[in-house]
């Protein structure tokens, strides 16, 4: 089981964002997490990636508990946050190189993820010069750098034009042949 959520509740001060949620995602599945704005999708993803703690309940990612085994969860998970925060003044390779240094991944992996995400024709550009679709590819490439088993993608296709939407969906389908993908959308 790649993701196992058991009776998760999250309360921010007086705002209940998640109310007793349970679900499972099997290995190498692509699963959509659907709900309108404010439904709690990002909150759940932040819990699964160890950014925040649940108020009640428990969750496991790749068999590791998100509150007691954070390091192993973090090595198992590639995360594309909502609004894809990028350093737009950096060149694509420079950005991936910076993050590869942070993660301690090999330099050869940078070219692999560039190829895997179809970034090759744009890889020499500054991130600020890229279209939204290519910026999403940079976010995906970044999430794949440490070769995680599970990808957690928060609204990866929101704001894309119809062509880019199809391209990114196909890319995610391709990645999902080998990895578990958990993605949100409204
Ligand atoms: P979604 O991603 O589905 O749009 P969110 O998880 O972002 O939903 O938000 C769920 C609810 O929790 C919303 O009502 C939102 O305003 C609230 N919320 C999210 N983050 C915080 C926070 N840090 N502090 C207080 N309330 C929050
Ligand atoms: Mg959200």
PDB file of C-alpha atoms and ligand atoms in Angstrom:
ATOM      1  CA  UNK A   1       0.000   0.000   0.000  1.00  0.00           C
ATOM      2  CA  UNK A   2       1.479   3.358  -1.032  1.00  0.00           C
ATOM      3  CA  UNK A   3      -0.768   5.681   0.946  1.00  0.00           C
ATOM      4  CA  UNK A   4      -2.924   4.718   3.890  1.00  0.00           C
ATOM      5  CA  UNK A   5      -4.936   7.416   5.651  1.00  0.00           C
ATOM      6  CA  UNK A   6      -6.853   6.458   8.791  1.00  0.00           C
ATOM      7  CA  UNK A   7      -9.385   8.767  10.435  1.00  0.00           C
ATOM      8  CA  UNK A   8      -7.475  11.987   9.811  1.00  0.00           C
ATOM      9  CA  UNK A   9      -8.903  15.180  11.247  1.00  0.00           C
ATOM     10  CA  UNK A  10      -7.201  18.564  10.952  1.00  0.00           C
ATOM     11  CA  UNK A  11      -8.302  21.642  12.822  1.00  0.00           C
ATOM     12  CA  UNK A  12      -6.644  25.053  12.281  1.00  0.00           C
ATOM     13  CA  UNK A  13      -7.554  27.031  15.420  1.00  0.00           C
ATOM     14  CA  UNK A  14     -11.358  27.096  15.032  1.00  0.00           C
ATOM     15  CA  UNK A  15     -11.476  25.943  11.359  1.00  0.00           C
ATOM     16  CA  UNK A  16     -12.006  22.227  10.748  1.00  0.00           C
ATOM     17  CA  UNK A  17     -10.277  21.515   7.403  1.00  0.00           C
ATOM     18  CA  UNK A  18     -10.496  17.693   7.431  1.00  0.00           C
ATOM     19  CA  UNK A  19     -13.123  15.648   9.263  1.00  0.00           C
ATOM     20  CA  UNK A  20     -12.327  11.976   9.921  1.00  0.00           C
ATOM     21  CA  UNK A  21     -10.921  11.100   6.466  1.00  0.00           C
ATOM     22  CA  UNK A  22      -9.808   7.556   5.561  1.00  0.00           C
ATOM     23  CA  UNK A  23      -8.637   6.143   2.217  1.00  0.00           C
ATOM     24  CA  UNK A  24      -6.001   3.954   0.601  1.00  0.00           C
ATOM     25  CA  UNK A  25      -3.939   4.244  -2.581  1.00  0.00           C
ATOM     26  CA  UNK A  26      -2.324   1.101  -4.009  1.00  0.00           C
ATOM     27  CA  UNK A  27       1.177   0.865  -5.482  1.00  0.00           C
ATOM     28  CA  UNK A  28       1.576   2.253  -9.027  1.00  0.00           C
ATOM     29  CA  UNK A  29      -1.933   3.705  -9.107  1.00  0.00           C
ATOM     30  CA  UNK A  30      -2.806   7.183 -10.378  1.00  0.00           C
ATOM     31  CA  UNK A  31      -5.472   8.549  -8.075  1.00  0.00           C
ATOM     32  CA  UNK A  32      -7.325  11.870  -8.339  1.00  0.00           C
ATOM     33  CA  UNK A  33      -8.244  13.697  -5.145  1.00  0.00           C
ATOM     34  CA  UNK A  34     -11.284  15.795  -6.031  1.00  0.00           C
ATOM     35  CA  UNK A  35     -13.013  18.646  -4.280  1.00  0.00           C
ATOM     36  CA  UNK A  36     -13.916  22.333  -4.616  1.00  0.00           C
ATOM     37  CA  UNK A  37     -11.671  25.099  -3.286  1.00  0.00           C
ATOM     38  CA  UNK A  38     -11.454  24.904   0.483  1.00  0.00           C
ATOM     39  CA  UNK A  39     -12.354  21.190   0.624  1.00  0.00           C
ATOM     40  CA  UNK A  40      -9.090  20.345   2.377  1.00  0.00           C
ATOM     41  CA  UNK A  41      -7.085  18.820  -0.494  1.00  0.00           C
ATOM     42  CA  UNK A  42      -3.906  20.817   0.129  1.00  0.00           C
ATOM     43  CA  UNK A  43      -4.199  20.245   3.871  1.00  0.00           C
ATOM     44  CA  UNK A  44      -4.260  16.472   3.334  1.00  0.00           C
ATOM     45  CA  UNK A  45      -1.263  16.674   0.986  1.00  0.00           C
ATOM     46  CA  UNK A  46       0.716  18.756   3.483  1.00  0.00           C
ATOM     47  CA  UNK A  47       0.042  16.096   6.127  1.00  0.00           C
ATOM     48  CA  UNK A  48       1.149  13.304   3.758  1.00  0.00           C
ATOM     49  CA  UNK A  49       4.373  15.161   2.906  1.00  0.00           C
ATOM     50  CA  UNK A  50       5.093  15.910   6.622  1.00  0.00           C
ATOM     51  CA  UNK A  51       4.800  19.706   6.209  1.00  0.00           C
ATOM     52  CA  UNK A  52       2.107  19.827   8.902  1.00  0.00           C
ATOM     53  CA  UNK A  53       0.760  17.405  11.516  1.00  0.00           C
ATOM     54  CA  UNK A  54      -2.784  16.062  11.700  1.00  0.00           C
ATOM     55  CA  UNK A  55      -4.854  16.905  14.775  1.00  0.00           C
ATOM     56  CA  UNK A  56      -6.163  13.324  15.005  1.00  0.00           C
ATOM     57  CA  UNK A  57      -5.733  10.052  13.136  1.00  0.00           C
ATOM     58  CA  UNK A  58      -2.723   8.575  11.366  1.00  0.00           C
ATOM     59  CA  UNK A  59      -1.258   8.179   7.887  1.00  0.00           C
ATOM     60  CA  UNK A  60       1.408   6.062   6.258  1.00  0.00           C
ATOM     61  CA  UNK A  61       3.259   6.726   3.009  1.00  0.00           C
ATOM     62  CA  UNK A  62       5.247   3.867   1.486  1.00  0.00           C
ATOM     63  CA  UNK A  63       4.724   2.049   4.804  1.00  0.00           C
ATOM     64  CA  UNK A  64       6.245   4.877   6.888  1.00  0.00           C
ATOM     65  CA  UNK A  65       4.285   6.799   9.500  1.00  0.00           C
ATOM     66  CA  UNK A  66       4.073  10.530   8.686  1.00  0.00           C
ATOM     67  CA  UNK A  67       4.470  11.627  12.298  1.00  0.00           C
ATOM     68  CA  UNK A  68       7.031   9.149  13.655  1.00  0.00           C
ATOM     69  CA  UNK A  69       9.104   8.376  10.530  1.00  0.00           C
ATOM     70  CA  UNK A  70       9.328  11.719   8.719  1.00  0.00           C
ATOM     71  CA  UNK A  71      12.747  11.246   7.072  1.00  0.00           C
ATOM     72  CA  UNK A  72      11.697   7.998   5.408  1.00  0.00           C
ATOM     73  CA  UNK A  73       8.425   9.558   4.271  1.00  0.00           C
ATOM     74  CA  UNK A  74      10.353  12.494   2.774  1.00  0.00           C
ATOM     75  CA  UNK A  75      12.688  10.181   0.837  1.00  0.00           C
ATOM     76  CA  UNK A  76       9.664   8.273  -0.473  1.00  0.00           C
ATOM     77  CA  UNK A  77       7.721  11.285  -1.681  1.00  0.00           C
ATOM     78  CA  UNK A  78       8.086  13.774  -4.533  1.00  0.00           C
ATOM     79  CA  UNK A  79       5.916  16.825  -3.928  1.00  0.00           C
ATOM     80  CA  UNK A  80       4.656  19.451  -6.348  1.00  0.00           C
ATOM     81  CA  UNK A  81       2.975  22.034  -4.103  1.00  0.00           C
ATOM     82  CA  UNK A  82       0.028  24.162  -5.186  1.00  0.00           C
ATOM     83  CA  UNK A  83       1.197  27.295  -7.115  1.00  0.00           C
ATOM     84  CA  UNK A  84       4.522  25.524  -7.844  1.00  0.00           C
ATOM     85  CA  UNK A  85       7.013  27.765  -6.043  1.00  0.00           C
ATOM     86  CA  UNK A  86      10.112  28.160  -8.282  1.00  0.00           C
ATOM     87  CA  UNK A  87      13.162  30.446  -8.207  1.00  0.00           C
ATOM     88  CA  UNK A  88      12.316  32.161 -11.479  1.00  0.00           C
ATOM     89  CA  UNK A  89      15.649  34.031 -11.752  1.00  0.00           C
ATOM     90  CA  UNK A  90      17.496  30.729 -12.100  1.00  0.00           C
ATOM     91  CA  UNK A  91      18.069  28.788 -15.312  1.00  0.00           C
ATOM     92  CA  UNK A  92      16.274  25.420 -15.454  1.00  0.00           C
ATOM     93  CA  UNK A  93      19.459  23.391 -15.032  1.00  0.00           C
ATOM     94  CA  UNK A  94      20.740  25.759 -12.375  1.00  0.00           C
ATOM     95  CA  UNK A  95      17.539  25.298 -10.374  1.00  0.00           C
ATOM     96  CA  UNK A  96      17.597  21.510 -10.654  1.00  0.00           C
ATOM     97  CA  UNK A  97      21.290  21.498  -9.812  1.00  0.00           C
ATOM     98  CA  UNK A  98      20.638  23.581  -6.701  1.00  0.00           C
ATOM     99  CA  UNK A  99      17.950  21.161  -5.513  1.00  0.00           C
ATOM    100  CA  UNK A 100      20.017  18.091  -6.412  1.00  0.00           C
ATOM    101  CA  UNK A 101      22.711  19.499  -4.098  1.00  0.00           C
ATOM    102  CA  UNK A 102      20.155  19.971  -1.327  1.00  0.00           C
ATOM    103  CA  UNK A 103      18.854  16.413  -1.726  1.00  0.00           C
ATOM    104  CA  UNK A 104      22.308  14.942  -2.273  1.00  0.00           C
ATOM    105  CA  UNK A 105      21.272  13.275  -5.535  1.00  0.00           C
ATOM    106  CA  UNK A 106      23.715  12.513  -8.337  1.00  0.00           C
ATOM    107  CA  UNK A 107      24.321  15.060 -11.124  1.00  0.00           C
ATOM    108  CA  UNK A 108      23.460  12.479 -13.785  1.00  0.00           C
ATOM    109  CA  UNK A 109      19.920  12.374 -12.428  1.00  0.00           C
ATOM    110  CA  UNK A 110      19.421  16.019 -13.532  1.00  0.00           C
ATOM    111  CA  UNK A 111      19.674  15.127 -17.217  1.00  0.00           C
ATOM    112  CA  UNK A 112      17.472  12.082 -16.629  1.00  0.00           C
ATOM    113  CA  UNK A 113      14.612  14.124 -15.148  1.00  0.00           C
ATOM    114  CA  UNK A 114      14.980  16.797 -17.851  1.00  0.00           C
ATOM    115  CA  UNK A 115      14.513  14.105 -20.479  1.00  0.00           C
ATOM    116  CA  UNK A 116      11.744  12.336 -18.567  1.00  0.00           C
ATOM    117  CA  UNK A 117       9.656  15.515 -18.271  1.00  0.00           C
ATOM    118  CA  UNK A 118      10.227  16.675 -21.859  1.00  0.00           C
ATOM    119  CA  UNK A 119      12.168  19.756 -20.769  1.00  0.00           C
ATOM    120  CA  UNK A 120      15.088  19.258 -23.139  1.00  0.00           C
ATOM    121  CA  UNK A 121      14.160  22.005 -25.682  1.00  0.00           C
ATOM    122  CA  UNK A 122      13.668  24.587 -22.889  1.00  0.00           C
ATOM    123  CA  UNK A 123      16.366  23.456 -20.464  1.00  0.00           C
ATOM    124  CA  UNK A 124      18.760  26.277 -21.421  1.00  0.00           C
ATOM    125  CA  UNK A 125      16.234  29.007 -20.510  1.00  0.00           C
ATOM    126  CA  UNK A 126      15.584  31.000 -17.384  1.00  0.00           C
ATOM    127  CA  UNK A 127      12.507  29.751 -15.498  1.00  0.00           C
ATOM    128  CA  UNK A 128      10.957  33.237 -15.831  1.00  0.00           C
ATOM    129  CA  UNK A 129      11.025  32.798 -19.639  1.00  0.00           C
ATOM    130  CA  UNK A 130       8.995  29.554 -19.583  1.00  0.00           C
ATOM    131  CA  UNK A 131       5.279  29.093 -20.228  1.00  0.00           C
ATOM    132  CA  UNK A 132       3.109  27.819 -17.384  1.00  0.00           C
ATOM    133  CA  UNK A 133       3.130  24.312 -18.865  1.00  0.00           C
ATOM    134  CA  UNK A 134       6.930  24.189 -18.951  1.00  0.00           C
ATOM    135  CA  UNK A 135       7.118  25.618 -15.431  1.00  0.00           C
ATOM    136  CA  UNK A 136       4.945  22.696 -14.309  1.00  0.00           C
ATOM    137  CA  UNK A 137       7.412  20.369 -16.010  1.00  0.00           C
ATOM    138  CA  UNK A 138      10.223  21.973 -14.005  1.00  0.00           C
ATOM    139  CA  UNK A 139       8.185  21.384 -10.824  1.00  0.00           C
ATOM    140  CA  UNK A 140       7.644  17.760 -11.837  1.00  0.00           C
ATOM    141  CA  UNK A 141      11.322  17.311 -12.702  1.00  0.00           C
ATOM    142  CA  UNK A 142      12.205  18.697  -9.294  1.00  0.00           C
ATOM    143  CA  UNK A 143       9.759  16.332  -7.564  1.00  0.00           C
ATOM    144  CA  UNK A 144      11.355  13.397  -9.412  1.00  0.00           C
ATOM    145  CA  UNK A 145      15.000  14.288  -8.634  1.00  0.00           C
ATOM    146  CA  UNK A 146      15.455  11.883  -5.705  1.00  0.00           C
ATOM    147  CA  UNK A 147      13.572   9.161  -7.589  1.00  0.00           C
ATOM    148  CA  UNK A 148      10.718   8.781  -5.081  1.00  0.00           C
ATOM    149  CA  UNK A 149       8.174   5.925  -5.218  1.00  0.00           C
ATOM    150  CA  UNK A 150       5.216   8.221  -4.581  1.00  0.00           C
ATOM    151  CA  UNK A 151       4.350  11.546  -6.241  1.00  0.00           C
ATOM    152  CA  UNK A 152       1.998  13.983  -4.552  1.00  0.00           C
ATOM    153  CA  UNK A 153       0.878  16.673  -6.999  1.00  0.00           C
ATOM    154  CA  UNK A 154      -1.300  19.534  -5.780  1.00  0.00           C
ATOM    155  CA  UNK A 155      -3.401  20.829  -8.701  1.00  0.00           C
ATOM    156  CA  UNK A 156      -0.700  20.137 -11.326  1.00  0.00           C
ATOM    157  CA  UNK A 157      -2.942  21.111 -14.267  1.00  0.00           C
ATOM    158  CA  UNK A 158      -4.753  24.172 -12.904  1.00  0.00           C
ATOM    159  CA  UNK A 159      -4.294  27.242 -15.137  1.00  0.00           C
ATOM    160  CA  UNK A 160      -2.913  25.393 -18.166  1.00  0.00           C
ATOM    161  CA  UNK A 161      -4.233  25.977 -21.684  1.00  0.00           C
ATOM    162  CA  UNK A 162      -5.965  22.973 -23.353  1.00  0.00           C
ATOM    163  CA  UNK A 163      -2.842  21.813 -25.244  1.00  0.00           C
ATOM    164  CA  UNK A 164      -0.589  22.021 -22.211  1.00  0.00           C
ATOM    165  CA  UNK A 165      -3.279  20.277 -20.174  1.00  0.00           C
ATOM    166  CA  UNK A 166      -3.211  17.264 -22.505  1.00  0.00           C
ATOM    167  CA  UNK A 167       0.627  17.248 -22.519  1.00  0.00           C
ATOM    168  CA  UNK A 168       0.942  17.344 -18.739  1.00  0.00           C
ATOM    169  CA  UNK A 169      -1.785  14.699 -18.299  1.00  0.00           C
ATOM    170  CA  UNK A 170       0.066  12.397 -20.691  1.00  0.00           C
ATOM    171  CA  UNK A 171       3.318  13.068 -18.874  1.00  0.00           C
ATOM    172  CA  UNK A 172       1.690  12.194 -15.527  1.00  0.00           C
ATOM    173  CA  UNK A 173       0.194   9.021 -17.058  1.00  0.00           C
ATOM    174  CA  UNK A 174       3.654   8.048 -18.244  1.00  0.00           C
ATOM    175  CA  UNK A 175       5.265   8.685 -14.869  1.00  0.00           C
ATOM    176  CA  UNK A 176       2.388   6.727 -13.261  1.00  0.00           C
ATOM    177  CA  UNK A 177       3.448   3.552 -15.033  1.00  0.00           C
ATOM    178  CA  UNK A 178       6.239   3.188 -12.498  1.00  0.00           C
ATOM    179  CA  UNK A 179       5.235   5.373  -9.596  1.00  0.00           C
ATOM    180  CA  UNK A 180       2.201   5.957  -7.425  1.00  0.00           C
ATOM    181  CA  UNK A 181       0.659   9.329  -8.283  1.00  0.00           C
ATOM    182  CA  UNK A 182      -1.765  11.107  -5.980  1.00  0.00           C
ATOM    183  CA  UNK A 183      -3.007  14.330  -7.574  1.00  0.00           C
ATOM    184  CA  UNK A 184      -5.597  16.898  -6.638  1.00  0.00           C
ATOM    185  CA  UNK A 185      -7.910  18.872  -8.883  1.00  0.00           C
ATOM    186  CA  UNK A 186     -11.182  20.726  -8.589  1.00  0.00           C
TER     187      UNK A 186
HETATM  188  P1  LIG B   1      -8.166  23.011  -0.831  1.00  0.00           P
HETATM  189  O1  LIG B   1      -6.731  22.709  -1.113  1.00  0.00           O
HETATM  190  O2  LIG B   1      -9.090  21.852  -1.081  1.00  0.00           O
HETATM  191  O3  LIG B   1      -8.629  24.245  -1.541  1.00  0.00           O
HETATM  192  P2  LIG B   1      -7.233  23.719   1.830  1.00  0.00           P
HETATM  193  O4  LIG B   1      -6.667  22.484   2.427  1.00  0.00           O
HETATM  194  O5  LIG B   1      -6.286  24.723   1.299  1.00  0.00           O
HETATM  195  O6  LIG B   1      -8.328  23.300   0.741  1.00  0.00           O
HETATM  196  O7  LIG B   1      -8.129  24.442   2.915  1.00  0.00           O
HETATM  197  C1  LIG B   1      -9.144  23.770   3.678  1.00  0.00           C
HETATM  198  C2  LIG B   1      -9.734  24.748   4.688  1.00  0.00           C
HETATM  199  O8  LIG B   1      -8.763  25.030   5.689  1.00  0.00           O
HETATM  200  C3  LIG B   1     -10.146  26.086   4.093  1.00  0.00           C
HETATM  201  O9  LIG B   1     -11.302  26.527   4.745  1.00  0.00           O
HETATM  202  C4  LIG B   1      -8.956  26.979   4.395  1.00  0.00           C
HETATM  203  O10 LIG B   1      -9.330  28.324   4.516  1.00  0.00           O
HETATM  204  C5  LIG B   1      -8.490  26.433   5.732  1.00  0.00           C
HETATM  205  N1  LIG B   1      -7.040  26.610   5.938  1.00  0.00           N
HETATM  206  C6  LIG B   1      -6.056  26.142   5.143  1.00  0.00           C
HETATM  207  N2  LIG B   1      -4.846  26.467   5.648  1.00  0.00           N
HETATM  208  C7  LIG B   1      -5.078  27.150   6.798  1.00  0.00           C
HETATM  209  C8  LIG B   1      -4.245  27.733   7.799  1.00  0.00           C
HETATM  210  N3  LIG B   1      -2.912  27.665   7.714  1.00  0.00           N
HETATM  211  N4  LIG B   1      -4.844  28.358   8.835  1.00  0.00           N
HETATM  212  C9  LIG B   1      -6.192  28.419   8.941  1.00  0.00           C
HETATM  213  N5  LIG B   1      -7.032  27.869   8.037  1.00  0.00           N
HETATM  214  C10 LIG B   1      -6.497  27.243   6.990  1.00  0.00           C
HETATM  215 MG1  LIG B   2      -5.418  23.574  -2.408  1.00  0.00          MG
END
